[in-house]
GROMACS .gro file of C-alpha atoms in nm:
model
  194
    1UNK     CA    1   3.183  -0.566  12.019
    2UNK     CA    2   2.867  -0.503  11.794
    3UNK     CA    3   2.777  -0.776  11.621
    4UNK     CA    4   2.575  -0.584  11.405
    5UNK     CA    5   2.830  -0.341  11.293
    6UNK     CA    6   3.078  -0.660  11.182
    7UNK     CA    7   2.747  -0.780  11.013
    8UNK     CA    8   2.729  -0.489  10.793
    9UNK     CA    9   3.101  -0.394  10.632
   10UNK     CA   10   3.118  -0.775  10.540
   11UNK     CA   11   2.982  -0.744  10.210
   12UNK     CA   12   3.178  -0.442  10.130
   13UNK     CA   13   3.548  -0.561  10.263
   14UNK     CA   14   3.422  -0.940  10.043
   15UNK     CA   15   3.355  -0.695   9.754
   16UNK     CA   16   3.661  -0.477   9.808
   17UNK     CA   17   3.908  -0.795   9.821
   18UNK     CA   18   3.703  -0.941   9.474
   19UNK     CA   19   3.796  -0.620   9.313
   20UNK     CA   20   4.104  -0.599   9.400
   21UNK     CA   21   4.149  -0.984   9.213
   22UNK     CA   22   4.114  -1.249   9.475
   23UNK     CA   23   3.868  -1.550   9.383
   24UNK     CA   24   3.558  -1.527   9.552
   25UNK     CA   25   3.607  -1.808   9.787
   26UNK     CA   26   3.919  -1.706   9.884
   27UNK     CA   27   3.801  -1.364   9.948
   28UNK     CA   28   3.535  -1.514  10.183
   29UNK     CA   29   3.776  -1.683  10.397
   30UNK     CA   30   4.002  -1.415  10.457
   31UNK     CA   31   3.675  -1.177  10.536
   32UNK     CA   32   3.618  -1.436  10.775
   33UNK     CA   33   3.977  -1.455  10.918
   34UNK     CA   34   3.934  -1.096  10.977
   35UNK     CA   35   3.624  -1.100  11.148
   36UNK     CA   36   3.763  -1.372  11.385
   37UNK     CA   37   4.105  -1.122  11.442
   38UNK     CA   38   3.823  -0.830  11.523
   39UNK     CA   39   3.624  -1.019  11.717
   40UNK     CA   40   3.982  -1.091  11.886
   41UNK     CA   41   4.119  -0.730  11.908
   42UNK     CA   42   3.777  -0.474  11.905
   43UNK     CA   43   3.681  -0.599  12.276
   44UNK     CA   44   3.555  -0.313  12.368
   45UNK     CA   45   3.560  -0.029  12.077
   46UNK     CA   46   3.598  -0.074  11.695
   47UNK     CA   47   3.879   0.160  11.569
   48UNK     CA   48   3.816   0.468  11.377
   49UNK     CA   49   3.787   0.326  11.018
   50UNK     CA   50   3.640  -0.065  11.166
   51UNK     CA   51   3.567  -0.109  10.721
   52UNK     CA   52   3.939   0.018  10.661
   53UNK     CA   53   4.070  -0.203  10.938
   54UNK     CA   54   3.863  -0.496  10.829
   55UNK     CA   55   3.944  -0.455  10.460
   56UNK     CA   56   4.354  -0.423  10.568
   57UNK     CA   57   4.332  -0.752  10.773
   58UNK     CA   58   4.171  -0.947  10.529
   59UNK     CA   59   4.384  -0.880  10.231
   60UNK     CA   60   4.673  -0.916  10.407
   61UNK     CA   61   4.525  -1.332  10.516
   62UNK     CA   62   4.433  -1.329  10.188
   63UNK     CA   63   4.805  -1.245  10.055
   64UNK     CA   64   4.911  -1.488  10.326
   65UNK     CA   65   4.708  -1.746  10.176
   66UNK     CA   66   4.794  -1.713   9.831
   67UNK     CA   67   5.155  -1.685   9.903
   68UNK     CA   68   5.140  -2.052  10.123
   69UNK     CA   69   5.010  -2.195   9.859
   70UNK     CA   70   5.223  -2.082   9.606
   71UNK     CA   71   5.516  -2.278   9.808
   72UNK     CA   72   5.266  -2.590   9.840
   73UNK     CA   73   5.241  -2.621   9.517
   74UNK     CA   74   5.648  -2.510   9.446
   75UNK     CA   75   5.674  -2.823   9.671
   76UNK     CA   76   5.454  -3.057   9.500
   77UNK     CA   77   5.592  -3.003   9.192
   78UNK     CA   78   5.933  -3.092   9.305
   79UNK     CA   79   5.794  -3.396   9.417
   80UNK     CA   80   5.678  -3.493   9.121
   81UNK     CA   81   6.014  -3.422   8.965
   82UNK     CA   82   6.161  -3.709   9.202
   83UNK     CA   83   6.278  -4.019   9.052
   84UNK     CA   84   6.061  -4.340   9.112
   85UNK     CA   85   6.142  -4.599   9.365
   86UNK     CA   86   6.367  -4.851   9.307
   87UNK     CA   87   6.717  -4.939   9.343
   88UNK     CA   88   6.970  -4.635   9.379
   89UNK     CA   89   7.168  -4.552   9.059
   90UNK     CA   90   7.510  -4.660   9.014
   91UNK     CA   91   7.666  -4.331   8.951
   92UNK     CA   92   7.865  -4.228   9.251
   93UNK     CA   93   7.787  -3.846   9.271
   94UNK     CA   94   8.054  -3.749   9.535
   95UNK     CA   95   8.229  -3.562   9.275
   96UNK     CA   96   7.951  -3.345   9.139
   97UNK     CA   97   7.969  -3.271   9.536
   98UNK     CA   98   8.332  -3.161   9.530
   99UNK     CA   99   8.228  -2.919   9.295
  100UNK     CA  100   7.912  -2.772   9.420
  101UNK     CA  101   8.072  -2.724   9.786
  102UNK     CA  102   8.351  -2.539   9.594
  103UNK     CA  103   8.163  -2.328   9.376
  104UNK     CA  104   8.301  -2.049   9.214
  105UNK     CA  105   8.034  -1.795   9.397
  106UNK     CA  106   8.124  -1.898   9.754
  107UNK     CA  107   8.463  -1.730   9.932
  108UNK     CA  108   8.726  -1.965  10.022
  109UNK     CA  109   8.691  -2.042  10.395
  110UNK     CA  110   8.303  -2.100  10.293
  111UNK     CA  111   8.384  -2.337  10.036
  112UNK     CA  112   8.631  -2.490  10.279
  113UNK     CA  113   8.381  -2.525  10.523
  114UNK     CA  114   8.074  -2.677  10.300
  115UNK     CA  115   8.354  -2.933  10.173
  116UNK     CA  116   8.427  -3.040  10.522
  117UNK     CA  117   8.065  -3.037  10.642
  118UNK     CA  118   7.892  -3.236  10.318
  119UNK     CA  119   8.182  -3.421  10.126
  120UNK     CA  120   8.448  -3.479  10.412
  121UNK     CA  121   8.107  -3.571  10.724
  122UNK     CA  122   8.308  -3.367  11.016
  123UNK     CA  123   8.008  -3.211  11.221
  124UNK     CA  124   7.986  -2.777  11.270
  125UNK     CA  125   8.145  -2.796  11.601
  126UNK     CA  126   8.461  -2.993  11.449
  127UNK     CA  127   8.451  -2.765  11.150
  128UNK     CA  128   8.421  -2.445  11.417
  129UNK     CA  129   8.686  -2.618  11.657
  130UNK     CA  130   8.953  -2.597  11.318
  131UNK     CA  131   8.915  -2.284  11.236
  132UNK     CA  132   8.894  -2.157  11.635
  133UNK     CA  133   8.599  -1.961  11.580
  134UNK     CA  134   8.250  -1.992  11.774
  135UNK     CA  135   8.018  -2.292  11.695
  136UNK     CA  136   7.747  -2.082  11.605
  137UNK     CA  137   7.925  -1.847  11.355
  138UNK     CA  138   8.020  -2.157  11.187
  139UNK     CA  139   7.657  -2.290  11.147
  140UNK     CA  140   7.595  -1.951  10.996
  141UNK     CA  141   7.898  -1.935  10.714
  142UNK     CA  142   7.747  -2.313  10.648
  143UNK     CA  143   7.432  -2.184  10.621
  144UNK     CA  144   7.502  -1.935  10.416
  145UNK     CA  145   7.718  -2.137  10.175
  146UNK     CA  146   7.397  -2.384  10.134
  147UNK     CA  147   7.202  -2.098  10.061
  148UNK     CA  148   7.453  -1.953   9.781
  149UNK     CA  149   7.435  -2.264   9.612
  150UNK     CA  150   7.104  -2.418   9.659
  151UNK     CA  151   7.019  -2.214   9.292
  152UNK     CA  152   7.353  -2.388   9.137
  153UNK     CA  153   7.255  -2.723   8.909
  154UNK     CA  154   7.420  -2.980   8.993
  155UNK     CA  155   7.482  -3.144   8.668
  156UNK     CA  156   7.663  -2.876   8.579
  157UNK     CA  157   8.048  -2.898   8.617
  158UNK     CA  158   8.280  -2.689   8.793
  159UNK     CA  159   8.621  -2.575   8.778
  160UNK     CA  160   8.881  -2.843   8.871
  161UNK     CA  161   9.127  -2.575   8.986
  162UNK     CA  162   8.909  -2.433   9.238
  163UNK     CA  163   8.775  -2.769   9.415
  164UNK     CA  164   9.190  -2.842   9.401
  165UNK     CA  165   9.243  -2.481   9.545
  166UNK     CA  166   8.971  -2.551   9.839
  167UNK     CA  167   9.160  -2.912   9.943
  168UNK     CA  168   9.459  -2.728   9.910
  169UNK     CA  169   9.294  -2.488  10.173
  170UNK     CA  170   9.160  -2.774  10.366
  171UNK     CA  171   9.517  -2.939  10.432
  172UNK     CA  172   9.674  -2.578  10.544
  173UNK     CA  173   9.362  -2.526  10.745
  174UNK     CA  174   9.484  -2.883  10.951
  175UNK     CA  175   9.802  -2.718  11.079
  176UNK     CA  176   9.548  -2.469  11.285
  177UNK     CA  177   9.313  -2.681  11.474
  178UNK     CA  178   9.199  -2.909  11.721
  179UNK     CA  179   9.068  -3.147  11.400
  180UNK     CA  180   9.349  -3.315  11.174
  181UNK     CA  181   9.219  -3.197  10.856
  182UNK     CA  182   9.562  -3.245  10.657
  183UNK     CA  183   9.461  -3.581  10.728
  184UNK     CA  184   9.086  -3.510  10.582
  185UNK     CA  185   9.214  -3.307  10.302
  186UNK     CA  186   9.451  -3.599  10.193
  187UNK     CA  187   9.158  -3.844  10.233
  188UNK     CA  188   8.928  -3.608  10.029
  189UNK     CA  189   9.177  -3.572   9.763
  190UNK     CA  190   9.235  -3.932   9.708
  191UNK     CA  191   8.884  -3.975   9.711
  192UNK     CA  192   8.877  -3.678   9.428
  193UNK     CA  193   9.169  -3.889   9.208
  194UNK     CA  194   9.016  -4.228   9.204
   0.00000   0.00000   0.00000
């Protein structure tokens, strides 16, 4: 490793990485991120283009950076949008729930299964065990249900018909399974009418 060599290109990849828009101190600690990764990788031999390589690794930390604390701050600012302590509202929510987990954007069996898993409490494997299909392809048609509607508002209402169509769904999915979800889908609809 030469010492010397690393001491050299650092002014040039700092100066490359300010050009290119990153704030100076920012620049710096990526330069120095990449120095530690060459230090790291160049035991023996720099490659070819050691500047090139240096200047790569660095604004690629530096994008990493940047980009980590673009979701810091994402996060913050949600937190500030957080209601103050005190004593939980009144308004029972459950129905806005009925609606999100039934969204118009999600297919039928997801909805079904997001309804069960966050409005009706039965866990993924009870869920999986109804519809006789594997545990973990459950988790991931869950998953991907949250992830469809994680965008959705939830102050915004839905469509009556379809949360009715998706309990409707949920009491012919009982005749199937392992889990008595005609039972759940009656208890989920009374819950729905009161």
């Amino acid at each position: 490793m030469d010492e010397l060599l690393l001491r050299s290109l650092t002014p040039g990849v700092l100066a490359v990485l300010v050009r290119r828009g990153a704030d100076f101190a920012a620049a710096e600690d990526a330069v120095q991120d990449a120095l530690v990764e060459a230090v790291r990788v160049w035991p023996g031999e720099a490659p070819r283009d050691p500047k090139g390589w240096l200047v790569t690794v660095a604004w690629r930390r530096f994008l990493d950076a940047t980009r980590a604390d673009a979701s810091r701050r994402r996060r913050e600012d949600r937190l500030d949008e957080e209601p103050a302590p005190g004593p939980a509202p009144t308004v029972d929510d459950t129905l806005q729930l009925y609606f999100l987990c039934a969204h118009p954007s999600l297919t039928p069996s997801s909805a079904v299964a997001l309804t069960l898993r966050a409005v009706g409490g039965l866990t993924t494997r009870q869920i999986a065990r109804a519809y006789l299909v594997p545990e973990a392809t459950m988790a991931q048609r869950i998953s991907r249900a949250k992830r469809t509607v994680s965008g959705v508002r939830f102050d915004r209402p839905g469509d009556v018909s379809t949360v009715l169509r998706v309990l409707y769904l949920v009491f012919n999915e009982g005749y199937s399974g392992d889990v008595d979800l005609a039972a759940e889908a009656v208890r989920l609809t009374r819950q729905l009418a009161a």
